[in-house]
mmCIF file with all atom_site columns, C-alpha atoms in Angstrom:
data_model
loop_
_atom_site.group_PDB
_atom_site.id
_atom_site.type_symbol
_atom_site.label_atom_id
_atom_site.label_alt_id
_atom_site.label_comp_id
_atom_site.label_asym_id
_atom_site.label_entity_id
_atom_site.label_seq_id
_atom_site.pdbx_PDB_ins_code
_atom_site.Cartn_x
_atom_site.Cartn_y
_atom_site.Cartn_z
_atom_site.occupancy
_atom_site.B_iso_or_equiv
_atom_site.pdbx_formal_charge
_atom_site.auth_seq_id
_atom_site.auth_comp_id
_atom_site.auth_asym_id
_atom_site.auth_atom_id
_atom_site.pdbx_PDB_model_num
ATOM 1   C CA . ASP A 1 1   ? 125.871 94.347  94.954  1.00 0.00 ? 1   ASP A CA 1
ATOM 2   C CA . ALA A 1 2   ? 126.522 96.157  98.370  1.00 0.00 ? 2   ALA A CA 1
ATOM 3   C CA . LYS A 1 3   ? 128.056 94.155  101.662 1.00 0.00 ? 3   LYS A CA 1
ATOM 4   C CA . THR A 1 4   ? 125.676 94.220  104.797 1.00 0.00 ? 4   THR A CA 1
ATOM 5   C CA . THR A 1 5   ? 126.904 94.567  108.540 1.00 0.00 ? 5   THR A CA 1
ATOM 6   C CA . GLN A 1 6   ? 125.020 92.286  111.428 1.00 0.00 ? 6   GLN A CA 1
ATOM 7   C CA . PRO A 1 7   ? 126.240 91.673  114.896 1.00 0.00 ? 7   PRO A CA 1
ATOM 8   C CA . THR A 1 8   ? 127.131 88.133  115.295 1.00 0.00 ? 8   THR A CA 1
ATOM 9   C CA . SER A 1 9   ? 124.661 87.624  118.351 1.00 0.00 ? 9   SER A CA 1
ATOM 10  C CA . MET A 1 10  ? 121.889 89.265  120.191 1.00 0.00 ? 10  MET A CA 1
ATOM 11  C CA . ASP A 1 11  ? 119.876 87.858  123.243 1.00 0.00 ? 11  ASP A CA 1
ATOM 12  C CA . CYS A 1 12  ? 116.258 88.433  123.812 1.00 0.00 ? 12  CYS A CA 1
ATOM 13  C CA . ALA A 1 13  ? 112.962 88.165  126.595 1.00 0.00 ? 13  ALA A CA 1
ATOM 14  C CA . GLU A 1 14  ? 110.316 85.988  125.364 1.00 0.00 ? 14  GLU A CA 1
ATOM 15  C CA . GLY A 1 15  ? 107.614 88.206  124.556 1.00 0.00 ? 15  GLY A CA 1
ATOM 16  C CA . ARG A 1 16  ? 110.071 91.452  124.332 1.00 0.00 ? 16  ARG A CA 1
ATOM 17  C CA . ALA A 1 17  ? 110.592 93.417  121.385 1.00 0.00 ? 17  ALA A CA 1
ATOM 18  C CA . ALA A 1 18  ? 113.662 91.727  119.000 1.00 0.00 ? 18  ALA A CA 1
ATOM 19  C CA . ASN A 1 19  ? 114.920 94.179  117.207 1.00 0.00 ? 19  ASN A CA 1
ATOM 20  C CA . LEU A 1 20  ? 117.806 93.402  114.584 1.00 0.00 ? 20  LEU A CA 1
ATOM 21  C CA . PRO A 1 21  ? 120.012 96.007  113.080 1.00 0.00 ? 21  PRO A CA 1
ATOM 22  C CA . CYS A 1 22  ? 121.728 95.974  109.636 1.00 0.00 ? 22  CYS A CA 1
ATOM 23  C CA . ASN A 1 23  ? 123.976 98.199  108.120 1.00 0.00 ? 23  ASN A CA 1
ATOM 24  C CA . HIS A 1 24  ? 124.376 98.208  104.077 1.00 0.00 ? 24  HIS A CA 1
ATOM 25  C CA . SER A 1 25  ? 125.807 101.727 103.675 1.00 0.00 ? 25  SER A CA 1
ATOM 26  C CA . THR A 1 26  ? 127.203 100.692 99.979  1.00 0.00 ? 26  THR A CA 1
ATOM 27  C CA . ILE A 1 27  ? 123.027 100.274 99.044  1.00 0.00 ? 27  ILE A CA 1
ATOM 28  C CA . SER A 1 28  ? 121.966 101.896 95.505  1.00 0.00 ? 28  SER A CA 1
ATOM 29  C CA . GLY A 1 29  ? 119.414 102.666 94.529  1.00 0.00 ? 29  GLY A CA 1
ATOM 30  C CA . ASN A 1 30  ? 118.260 100.119 92.759  1.00 0.00 ? 30  ASN A CA 1
ATOM 31  C CA . GLU A 1 31  ? 118.924 97.477  95.478  1.00 0.00 ? 31  GLU A CA 1
ATOM 32  C CA . TYR A 1 32  ? 116.051 96.364  97.655  1.00 0.00 ? 32  TYR A CA 1
ATOM 33  C CA . VAL A 1 33  ? 116.729 95.153  101.613 1.00 0.00 ? 33  VAL A CA 1
ATOM 34  C CA . TYR A 1 34  ? 115.956 91.400  101.919 1.00 0.00 ? 34  TYR A CA 1
ATOM 35  C CA . TRP A 1 35  ? 115.595 89.723  105.790 1.00 0.00 ? 35  TRP A CA 1
ATOM 36  C CA . TYR A 1 36  ? 115.943 85.510  106.048 1.00 0.00 ? 36  TYR A CA 1
ATOM 37  C CA . ARG A 1 37  ? 116.119 83.284  109.173 1.00 0.00 ? 37  ARG A CA 1
ATOM 38  C CA . GLN A 1 38  ? 117.404 79.953  109.462 1.00 0.00 ? 38  GLN A CA 1
ATOM 39  C CA . ILE A 1 39  ? 116.150 77.866  111.952 1.00 0.00 ? 39  ILE A CA 1
ATOM 40  C CA . HIS A 1 40  ? 118.427 75.228  113.744 1.00 0.00 ? 40  HIS A CA 1
ATOM 41  C CA . SER A 1 41  ? 119.243 72.593  110.790 1.00 0.00 ? 41  SER A CA 1
ATOM 42  C CA . GLN A 1 42  ? 116.262 73.997  109.020 1.00 0.00 ? 42  GLN A CA 1
ATOM 43  C CA . GLY A 1 43  ? 116.894 75.946  104.974 1.00 0.00 ? 43  GLY A CA 1
ATOM 44  C CA . PRO A 1 44  ? 116.802 79.538  105.312 1.00 0.00 ? 44  PRO A CA 1
ATOM 45  C CA . GLN A 1 45  ? 113.281 81.103  105.601 1.00 0.00 ? 45  GLN A CA 1
ATOM 46  C CA . TYR A 1 46  ? 111.517 84.552  103.238 1.00 0.00 ? 46  TYR A CA 1
ATOM 47  C CA . ILE A 1 47  ? 110.217 87.050  106.250 1.00 0.00 ? 47  ILE A CA 1
ATOM 48  C CA . ILE A 1 48  ? 110.139 90.831  104.972 1.00 0.00 ? 48  ILE A CA 1
ATOM 49  C CA . HIS A 1 49  ? 111.591 92.932  101.983 1.00 0.00 ? 49  HIS A CA 1
ATOM 50  C CA . GLY A 1 50  ? 111.891 96.254  101.081 1.00 0.00 ? 50  GLY A CA 1
ATOM 51  C CA . LEU A 1 51  ? 113.057 99.730  99.528  1.00 0.00 ? 51  LEU A CA 1
ATOM 52  C CA . LYS A 1 52  ? 112.662 102.468 100.951 1.00 0.00 ? 52  LYS A CA 1
ATOM 53  C CA . ASN A 1 53  ? 109.435 102.985 102.323 1.00 0.00 ? 53  ASN A CA 1
ATOM 54  C CA . ASN A 1 54  ? 107.987 100.879 106.007 1.00 0.00 ? 54  ASN A CA 1
ATOM 55  C CA . GLU A 1 55  ? 107.532 97.286  104.969 1.00 0.00 ? 55  GLU A CA 1
ATOM 56  C CA . THR A 1 56  ? 105.446 95.048  107.683 1.00 0.00 ? 56  THR A CA 1
ATOM 57  C CA . ASN A 1 57  ? 104.296 91.559  107.064 1.00 0.00 ? 57  ASN A CA 1
ATOM 58  C CA . GLU A 1 58  ? 102.517 88.739  109.689 1.00 0.00 ? 58  GLU A CA 1
ATOM 59  C CA . MET A 1 59  ? 106.456 88.057  110.850 1.00 0.00 ? 59  MET A CA 1
ATOM 60  C CA . ALA A 1 60  ? 107.913 90.893  111.805 1.00 0.00 ? 60  ALA A CA 1
ATOM 61  C CA . SER A 1 61  ? 108.778 94.899  110.478 1.00 0.00 ? 61  SER A CA 1
ATOM 62  C CA . LEU A 1 62  ? 111.327 96.387  108.537 1.00 0.00 ? 62  LEU A CA 1
ATOM 63  C CA . ILE A 1 63  ? 112.247 99.948  109.600 1.00 0.00 ? 63  ILE A CA 1
ATOM 64  C CA . ILE A 1 64  ? 114.868 101.728 106.934 1.00 0.00 ? 64  ILE A CA 1
ATOM 65  C CA . THR A 1 65  ? 116.668 104.756 107.276 1.00 0.00 ? 65  THR A CA 1
ATOM 66  C CA . GLU A 1 66  ? 115.169 107.933 105.113 1.00 0.00 ? 66  GLU A CA 1
ATOM 67  C CA . ASP A 1 67  ? 118.754 107.562 103.748 1.00 0.00 ? 67  ASP A CA 1
ATOM 68  C CA . ARG A 1 68  ? 118.735 103.502 103.180 1.00 0.00 ? 68  ARG A CA 1
ATOM 69  C CA . LYS A 1 69  ? 122.538 103.136 105.224 1.00 0.00 ? 69  LYS A CA 1
ATOM 70  C CA . SER A 1 70  ? 120.919 101.131 107.366 1.00 0.00 ? 70  SER A CA 1
ATOM 71  C CA . SER A 1 71  ? 117.262 98.670  108.816 1.00 0.00 ? 71  SER A CA 1
ATOM 72  C CA . THR A 1 72  ? 116.330 97.551  111.224 1.00 0.00 ? 72  THR A CA 1
ATOM 73  C CA . LEU A 1 73  ? 113.905 94.634  111.403 1.00 0.00 ? 73  LEU A CA 1
ATOM 74  C CA . ILE A 1 74  ? 111.608 94.158  114.142 1.00 0.00 ? 74  ILE A CA 1
ATOM 75  C CA . LEU A 1 75  ? 109.999 91.454  115.781 1.00 0.00 ? 75  LEU A CA 1
ATOM 76  C CA . PRO A 1 76  ? 107.247 92.579  117.775 1.00 0.00 ? 76  PRO A CA 1
ATOM 77  C CA . HIS A 1 77  ? 106.838 89.680  120.350 1.00 0.00 ? 77  HIS A CA 1
ATOM 78  C CA . ALA A 1 78  ? 109.810 87.166  120.396 1.00 0.00 ? 78  ALA A CA 1
ATOM 79  C CA . THR A 1 79  ? 108.986 83.724  121.188 1.00 0.00 ? 79  THR A CA 1
ATOM 80  C CA . LEU A 1 80  ? 111.303 81.014  121.442 1.00 0.00 ? 80  LEU A CA 1
ATOM 81  C CA . ARG A 1 81  ? 110.557 79.344  118.003 1.00 0.00 ? 81  ARG A CA 1
ATOM 82  C CA . ASP A 1 82  ? 112.134 82.992  117.052 1.00 0.00 ? 82  ASP A CA 1
ATOM 83  C CA . THR A 1 83  ? 115.660 81.495  117.600 1.00 0.00 ? 83  THR A CA 1
ATOM 84  C CA . ALA A 1 84  ? 117.558 81.294  114.265 1.00 0.00 ? 84  ALA A CA 1
ATOM 85  C CA . VAL A 1 85  ? 120.043 83.650  112.623 1.00 0.00 ? 85  VAL A CA 1
ATOM 86  C CA . TYR A 1 86  ? 119.226 85.845  111.019 1.00 0.00 ? 86  TYR A CA 1
ATOM 87  C CA . TYR A 1 87  ? 120.020 87.282  107.591 1.00 0.00 ? 87  TYR A CA 1
ATOM 88  C CA . CYS A 1 88  ? 119.957 90.665  106.306 1.00 0.00 ? 88  CYS A CA 1
ATOM 89  C CA . ILE A 1 89  ? 121.167 90.833  102.234 1.00 0.00 ? 89  ILE A CA 1
ATOM 90  C CA . VAL A 1 90  ? 120.894 93.538  99.937  1.00 0.00 ? 90  VAL A CA 1
ATOM 91  C CA . ASP A 1 91  ? 119.573 92.948  95.961  1.00 0.00 ? 91  ASP A CA 1
ATOM 92  C CA . ARG A 1 92  ? 119.897 93.620  93.361  1.00 0.00 ? 92  ARG A CA 1
ATOM 93  C CA . GLY A 1 93  ? 116.788 92.228  91.441  1.00 0.00 ? 93  GLY A CA 1
ATOM 94  C CA . SER A 1 94  ? 118.466 91.636  88.483  1.00 0.00 ? 94  SER A CA 1
ATOM 95  C CA . THR A 1 95  ? 118.849 88.862  86.352  1.00 0.00 ? 95  THR A CA 1
ATOM 96  C CA . LEU A 1 96  ? 120.915 86.960  88.436  1.00 0.00 ? 96  LEU A CA 1
ATOM 97  C CA . GLY A 1 97  ? 120.098 85.810  90.863  1.00 0.00 ? 97  GLY A CA 1
ATOM 98  C CA . ARG A 1 98  ? 121.660 85.437  93.546  1.00 0.00 ? 98  ARG A CA 1
ATOM 99  C CA . LEU A 1 99  ? 121.675 86.724  97.189  1.00 0.00 ? 99  LEU A CA 1
ATOM 100 C CA . TYR A 1 100 ? 125.143 87.011  99.091  1.00 0.00 ? 100 TYR A CA 1
ATOM 101 C CA . PHE A 1 101 ? 124.245 85.879  102.342 1.00 0.00 ? 101 PHE A CA 1
ATOM 102 C CA . GLY A 1 102 ? 126.982 86.769  105.213 1.00 0.00 ? 102 GLY A CA 1
ATOM 103 C CA . ARG A 1 103 ? 127.423 84.957  108.611 1.00 0.00 ? 103 ARG A CA 1
ATOM 104 C CA . GLY A 1 104 ? 123.827 87.368  110.225 1.00 0.00 ? 104 GLY A CA 1
ATOM 105 C CA . THR A 1 105 ? 123.012 87.479  113.678 1.00 0.00 ? 105 THR A CA 1
ATOM 106 C CA . GLN A 1 106 ? 122.233 84.497  116.179 1.00 0.00 ? 106 GLN A CA 1
ATOM 107 C CA . LEU A 1 107 ? 119.534 85.285  118.069 1.00 0.00 ? 107 LEU A CA 1
ATOM 108 C CA . THR A 1 108 ? 118.703 83.355  121.368 1.00 0.00 ? 108 THR A CA 1
ATOM 109 C CA . VAL A 1 109 ? 115.027 84.186  123.323 1.00 0.00 ? 109 VAL A CA 1
ATOM 110 C CA . TRP A 1 110 ? 115.381 83.119  126.230 1.00 0.00 ? 110 TRP A CA 1
ATOM 111 C CA . PRO A 1 111 ? 112.268 82.295  127.925 1.00 0.00 ? 111 PRO A CA 1
ATOM 112 C CA . GLU B 2 1   ? 100.293 73.844  99.064  1.00 0.00 ? 1   GLU B CA 1
ATOM 113 C CA . ALA B 2 2   ? 104.617 70.869  99.164  1.00 0.00 ? 2   ALA B CA 1
ATOM 114 C CA . GLY B 2 3   ? 107.280 73.419  99.837  1.00 0.00 ? 3   GLY B CA 1
ATOM 115 C CA . VAL B 2 4   ? 110.482 72.291  98.108  1.00 0.00 ? 4   VAL B CA 1
ATOM 116 C CA . VAL B 2 5   ? 111.158 68.904  98.940  1.00 0.00 ? 5   VAL B CA 1
ATOM 117 C CA . GLN B 2 6   ? 115.291 67.617  98.762  1.00 0.00 ? 6   GLN B CA 1
ATOM 118 C CA . SER B 2 7   ? 116.016 64.188  99.128  1.00 0.00 ? 7   SER B CA 1
ATOM 119 C CA . PRO B 2 8   ? 117.729 62.842  100.831 1.00 0.00 ? 8   PRO B CA 1
ATOM 120 C CA . ARG B 2 9   ? 118.258 64.991  103.854 1.00 0.00 ? 9   ARG B CA 1
ATOM 121 C CA . TYR B 2 10  ? 121.777 62.504  105.406 1.00 0.00 ? 10  TYR B CA 1
ATOM 122 C CA . LYS B 2 11  ? 123.765 60.733  103.543 1.00 0.00 ? 11  LYS B CA 1
ATOM 123 C CA . ILE B 2 12  ? 127.421 59.876  104.726 1.00 0.00 ? 12  ILE B CA 1
ATOM 124 C CA . ILE B 2 13  ? 130.536 58.318  101.955 1.00 0.00 ? 13  ILE B CA 1
ATOM 125 C CA . GLU B 2 14  ? 133.565 58.107  101.747 1.00 0.00 ? 14  GLU B CA 1
ATOM 126 C CA . LYS B 2 15  ? 136.073 60.394  99.729  1.00 0.00 ? 15  LYS B CA 1
ATOM 127 C CA . LYS B 2 16  ? 136.059 59.414  96.664  1.00 0.00 ? 16  LYS B CA 1
ATOM 128 C CA . GLN B 2 17  ? 133.022 57.765  96.154  1.00 0.00 ? 17  GLN B CA 1
ATOM 129 C CA . PRO B 2 18  ? 130.063 59.379  93.825  1.00 0.00 ? 18  PRO B CA 1
ATOM 130 C CA . VAL B 2 19  ? 126.516 61.666  95.187  1.00 0.00 ? 19  VAL B CA 1
ATOM 131 C CA . ALA B 2 20  ? 123.654 63.042  94.306  1.00 0.00 ? 20  ALA B CA 1
ATOM 132 C CA . PHE B 2 21  ? 120.632 64.969  95.956  1.00 0.00 ? 21  PHE B CA 1
ATOM 133 C CA . TRP B 2 22  ? 117.906 65.385  94.086  1.00 0.00 ? 22  TRP B CA 1
ATOM 134 C CA . CYS B 2 23  ? 115.196 68.316  94.563  1.00 0.00 ? 23  CYS B CA 1
ATOM 135 C CA . ASN B 2 24  ? 111.467 69.474  93.719  1.00 0.00 ? 24  ASN B CA 1
ATOM 136 C CA . PRO B 2 25  ? 110.855 72.870  93.400  1.00 0.00 ? 25  PRO B CA 1
ATOM 137 C CA . ILE B 2 26  ? 107.144 74.960  94.188  1.00 0.00 ? 26  ILE B CA 1
ATOM 138 C CA . SER B 2 27  ? 105.128 73.842  91.781  1.00 0.00 ? 27  SER B CA 1
ATOM 139 C CA . GLY B 2 28  ? 104.750 76.990  88.893  1.00 0.00 ? 28  GLY B CA 1
ATOM 140 C CA . HIS B 2 29  ? 108.108 78.100  89.910  1.00 0.00 ? 29  HIS B CA 1
ATOM 141 C CA . ASN B 2 30  ? 110.328 78.672  87.204  1.00 0.00 ? 30  ASN B CA 1
ATOM 142 C CA . THR B 2 31  ? 113.938 79.482  88.801  1.00 0.00 ? 31  THR B CA 1
ATOM 143 C CA . LEU B 2 32  ? 116.042 76.880  90.611  1.00 0.00 ? 32  LEU B CA 1
ATOM 144 C CA . TYR B 2 33  ? 118.608 77.249  92.839  1.00 0.00 ? 33  TYR B CA 1
ATOM 145 C CA . TRP B 2 34  ? 121.509 75.338  94.654  1.00 0.00 ? 34  TRP B CA 1
ATOM 146 C CA . TYR B 2 35  ? 123.420 76.908  97.789  1.00 0.00 ? 35  TYR B CA 1
ATOM 147 C CA . ARG B 2 36  ? 126.077 75.422  99.918  1.00 0.00 ? 36  ARG B CA 1
ATOM 148 C CA . GLN B 2 37  ? 126.979 76.491  103.443 1.00 0.00 ? 37  GLN B CA 1
ATOM 149 C CA . ASN B 2 38  ? 130.073 74.824  105.017 1.00 0.00 ? 38  ASN B CA 1
ATOM 150 C CA . LEU B 2 39  ? 130.004 75.485  108.766 1.00 0.00 ? 39  LEU B CA 1
ATOM 151 C CA . GLY B 2 40  ? 129.427 77.858  110.318 1.00 0.00 ? 40  GLY B CA 1
ATOM 152 C CA . GLN B 2 41  ? 128.807 79.820  107.359 1.00 0.00 ? 41  GLN B CA 1
ATOM 153 C CA . GLY B 2 42  ? 125.827 81.246  105.550 1.00 0.00 ? 42  GLY B CA 1
ATOM 154 C CA . PRO B 2 43  ? 124.765 80.184  102.481 1.00 0.00 ? 43  PRO B CA 1
ATOM 155 C CA . GLU B 2 44  ? 126.395 80.108  98.397  1.00 0.00 ? 44  GLU B CA 1
ATOM 156 C CA . LEU B 2 45  ? 125.149 79.240  95.403  1.00 0.00 ? 45  LEU B CA 1
ATOM 157 C CA . LEU B 2 46  ? 126.888 76.920  93.126  1.00 0.00 ? 46  LEU B CA 1
ATOM 158 C CA . ILE B 2 47  ? 124.034 77.379  90.110  1.00 0.00 ? 47  ILE B CA 1
ATOM 159 C CA . ARG B 2 48  ? 121.520 79.110  89.182  1.00 0.00 ? 48  ARG B CA 1
ATOM 160 C CA . TYR B 2 49  ? 118.800 77.586  86.745  1.00 0.00 ? 49  TYR B CA 1
ATOM 161 C CA . GLU B 2 50  ? 115.590 79.025  84.430  1.00 0.00 ? 50  GLU B CA 1
ATOM 162 C CA . ASN B 2 51  ? 113.271 76.717  83.529  1.00 0.00 ? 51  ASN B CA 1
ATOM 163 C CA . GLU B 2 52  ? 115.759 74.439  82.098  1.00 0.00 ? 52  GLU B CA 1
ATOM 164 C CA . GLU B 2 53  ? 118.891 76.516  81.539  1.00 0.00 ? 53  GLU B CA 1
ATOM 165 C CA . ALA B 2 54  ? 121.612 77.285  83.629  1.00 0.00 ? 54  ALA B CA 1
ATOM 166 C CA . VAL B 2 55  ? 121.754 81.180  83.365  1.00 0.00 ? 55  VAL B CA 1
ATOM 167 C CA . ASP B 2 56  ? 124.598 81.730  86.823  1.00 0.00 ? 56  ASP B CA 1
ATOM 168 C CA . ASP B 2 57  ? 127.244 78.264  86.987  1.00 0.00 ? 57  ASP B CA 1
ATOM 169 C CA . SER B 2 58  ? 130.059 80.353  87.884  1.00 0.00 ? 58  SER B CA 1
ATOM 170 C CA . GLN B 2 59  ? 130.240 79.526  91.411  1.00 0.00 ? 59  GLN B CA 1
ATOM 171 C CA . LEU B 2 60  ? 130.151 75.595  90.297  1.00 0.00 ? 60  LEU B CA 1
ATOM 172 C CA . PRO B 2 61  ? 133.219 73.488  90.858  1.00 0.00 ? 61  PRO B CA 1
ATOM 173 C CA . LYS B 2 62  ? 133.189 72.263  87.987  1.00 0.00 ? 62  LYS B CA 1
ATOM 174 C CA . ASP B 2 63  ? 135.839 69.641  87.254  1.00 0.00 ? 63  ASP B CA 1
ATOM 175 C CA . ARG B 2 64  ? 133.256 67.606  89.539  1.00 0.00 ? 64  ARG B CA 1
ATOM 176 C CA . PHE B 2 65  ? 129.918 69.216  90.481  1.00 0.00 ? 65  PHE B CA 1
ATOM 177 C CA . SER B 2 66  ? 127.528 68.569  87.681  1.00 0.00 ? 66  SER B CA 1
ATOM 178 C CA . ALA B 2 67  ? 124.020 69.967  87.739  1.00 0.00 ? 67  ALA B CA 1
ATOM 179 C CA . GLU B 2 68  ? 120.764 69.035  85.239  1.00 0.00 ? 68  GLU B CA 1
ATOM 180 C CA . ARG B 2 69  ? 117.584 70.128  85.868  1.00 0.00 ? 69  ARG B CA 1
ATOM 181 C CA . LEU B 2 70  ? 115.518 67.844  83.183  1.00 0.00 ? 70  LEU B CA 1
ATOM 182 C CA . LYS B 2 71  ? 112.465 69.430  81.613  1.00 0.00 ? 71  LYS B CA 1
ATOM 183 C CA . GLY B 2 72  ? 112.674 72.476  84.079  1.00 0.00 ? 72  GLY B CA 1
ATOM 184 C CA . VAL B 2 73  ? 110.913 70.775  86.675  1.00 0.00 ? 73  VAL B CA 1
ATOM 185 C CA . ASP B 2 74  ? 113.261 68.791  88.960  1.00 0.00 ? 74  ASP B CA 1
ATOM 186 C CA . SER B 2 75  ? 116.307 68.503  89.250  1.00 0.00 ? 75  SER B CA 1
ATOM 187 C CA . THR B 2 76  ? 119.903 66.779  90.310  1.00 0.00 ? 76  THR B CA 1
ATOM 188 C CA . LEU B 2 77  ? 123.416 67.686  91.580  1.00 0.00 ? 77  LEU B CA 1
ATOM 189 C CA . LYS B 2 78  ? 126.299 65.567  91.186  1.00 0.00 ? 78  LYS B CA 1
ATOM 190 C CA . ILE B 2 79  ? 129.825 64.767  92.937  1.00 0.00 ? 79  ILE B CA 1
ATOM 191 C CA . GLN B 2 80  ? 132.130 63.186  91.490  1.00 0.00 ? 80  GLN B CA 1
ATOM 192 C CA . PRO B 2 81  ? 133.999 62.569  93.299  1.00 0.00 ? 81  PRO B CA 1
ATOM 193 C CA . ALA B 2 82  ? 133.631 63.645  96.521  1.00 0.00 ? 82  ALA B CA 1
ATOM 194 C CA . GLU B 2 83  ? 136.725 65.424  98.724  1.00 0.00 ? 83  GLU B CA 1
ATOM 195 C CA . LEU B 2 84  ? 136.795 66.134  102.241 1.00 0.00 ? 84  LEU B CA 1
ATOM 196 C CA . GLY B 2 85  ? 136.217 69.220  101.585 1.00 0.00 ? 85  GLY B CA 1
ATOM 197 C CA . ASP B 2 86  ? 132.329 69.049  100.201 1.00 0.00 ? 86  ASP B CA 1
ATOM 198 C CA . SER B 2 87  ? 131.342 67.947  103.942 1.00 0.00 ? 87  SER B CA 1
ATOM 199 C CA . ALA B 2 88  ? 128.090 70.809  103.742 1.00 0.00 ? 88  ALA B CA 1
ATOM 200 C CA . VAL B 2 89  ? 124.784 70.690  103.739 1.00 0.00 ? 89  VAL B CA 1
ATOM 201 C CA . TYR B 2 90  ? 123.439 71.519  100.603 1.00 0.00 ? 90  TYR B CA 1
ATOM 202 C CA . LEU B 2 91  ? 120.221 73.665  100.251 1.00 0.00 ? 91  LEU B CA 1
ATOM 203 C CA . CYS B 2 92  ? 118.325 73.975  97.056  1.00 0.00 ? 92  CYS B CA 1
ATOM 204 C CA . ALA B 2 93  ? 115.694 77.194  96.228  1.00 0.00 ? 93  ALA B CA 1
ATOM 205 C CA . SER B 2 94  ? 112.838 78.386  94.222  1.00 0.00 ? 94  SER B CA 1
ATOM 206 C CA . SER B 2 95  ? 112.196 80.911  92.783  1.00 0.00 ? 95  SER B CA 1
ATOM 207 C CA . LEU B 2 96  ? 108.390 82.080  90.888  1.00 0.00 ? 96  LEU B CA 1
ATOM 208 C CA . GLY B 2 97  ? 110.691 83.856  88.066  1.00 0.00 ? 97  GLY B CA 1
ATOM 209 C CA . GLY B 2 98  ? 109.990 86.317  85.389  1.00 0.00 ? 98  GLY B CA 1
ATOM 210 C CA . LEU B 2 99  ? 108.883 89.942  85.359  1.00 0.00 ? 99  LEU B CA 1
ATOM 211 C CA . ALA B 2 100 ? 106.292 91.880  88.936  1.00 0.00 ? 100 ALA B CA 1
ATOM 212 C CA . GLY B 2 101 ? 106.617 95.638  88.795  1.00 0.00 ? 101 GLY B CA 1
ATOM 213 C CA . GLY B 2 102 ? 109.535 95.559  86.566  1.00 0.00 ? 102 GLY B CA 1
ATOM 214 C CA . ARG B 2 103 ? 111.372 94.130  88.688  1.00 0.00 ? 103 ARG B CA 1
ATOM 215 C CA . LEU B 2 104 ? 112.192 90.484  89.000  1.00 0.00 ? 104 LEU B CA 1
ATOM 216 C CA . GLN B 2 105 ? 110.205 88.427  91.290  1.00 0.00 ? 105 GLN B CA 1
ATOM 217 C CA . GLU B 2 106 ? 113.940 86.740  94.070  1.00 0.00 ? 106 GLU B CA 1
ATOM 218 C CA . THR B 2 107 ? 111.911 86.028  96.884  1.00 0.00 ? 107 THR B CA 1
ATOM 219 C CA . GLN B 2 108 ? 113.510 82.297  96.922  1.00 0.00 ? 108 GLN B CA 1
ATOM 220 C CA . TYR B 2 109 ? 112.019 79.600  99.331  1.00 0.00 ? 109 TYR B CA 1
ATOM 221 C CA . PHE B 2 110 ? 113.993 76.943  100.207 1.00 0.00 ? 110 PHE B CA 1
ATOM 222 C CA . GLY B 2 111 ? 113.962 72.791  100.956 1.00 0.00 ? 111 GLY B CA 1
ATOM 223 C CA . PRO B 2 112 ? 115.190 71.279  104.212 1.00 0.00 ? 112 PRO B CA 1
ATOM 224 C CA . GLY B 2 113 ? 119.008 70.851  102.331 1.00 0.00 ? 113 GLY B CA 1
ATOM 225 C CA . THR B 2 114 ? 120.606 67.516  102.307 1.00 0.00 ? 114 THR B CA 1
ATOM 226 C CA . ARG B 2 115 ? 123.841 66.871  105.006 1.00 0.00 ? 115 ARG B CA 1
ATOM 227 C CA . LEU B 2 116 ? 126.373 64.630  103.665 1.00 0.00 ? 116 LEU B CA 1
ATOM 228 C CA . LEU B 2 117 ? 129.309 64.131  105.393 1.00 0.00 ? 117 LEU B CA 1
ATOM 229 C CA . VAL B 2 118 ? 132.587 62.673  103.510 1.00 0.00 ? 118 VAL B CA 1
ATOM 230 C CA . LEU B 2 119 ? 134.805 61.007  105.667 1.00 0.00 ? 119 LEU B CA 1
#
């Protein structure tokens, strides 16, 4: 499975958009990009995933570059409750079912 | 809908003692995962079950760790004997499993975890 690179930490003001980048330059054609987040003392929570096209749901938007080597998770109006570690994962969706979590990005939303 | 349930939430034991963690996945989810998360790290898979069959246990330290999923629903992870380095959060997750659109459904739903401290 391809590996990902994320910044260690980011800050964002409450109410502003939070844009979290992820590099996955070795991604292969059948690998999806997944985003999870983990709020302190909780288990990881699924946010969104995509293959080629941009995706949007009630939590966030996912922008994937045309060459698929990088992506950005967008939280359009960050709140204090969005403070968490955000993990970008590439997954083949094969029978392996193994998600490789790195260290993720610690997003801190300030009032 | 109830999420993944784990117990206990916290456990403190002395080294060389046994310990067990219990997980009840989301109803209807065929796939169950156990992860271990060390401080400051992301979760790492220990074992994955498809129904009652362990299909990926390559990361499970089999000399001291064991797991079972009787009847393909609840699961128990055991450590015997525990070592100091086993202190971590143990997470259980579940997913639907099966194929949708020709692709294995891998979106995983995690429980709150069990925080283990070995003294």
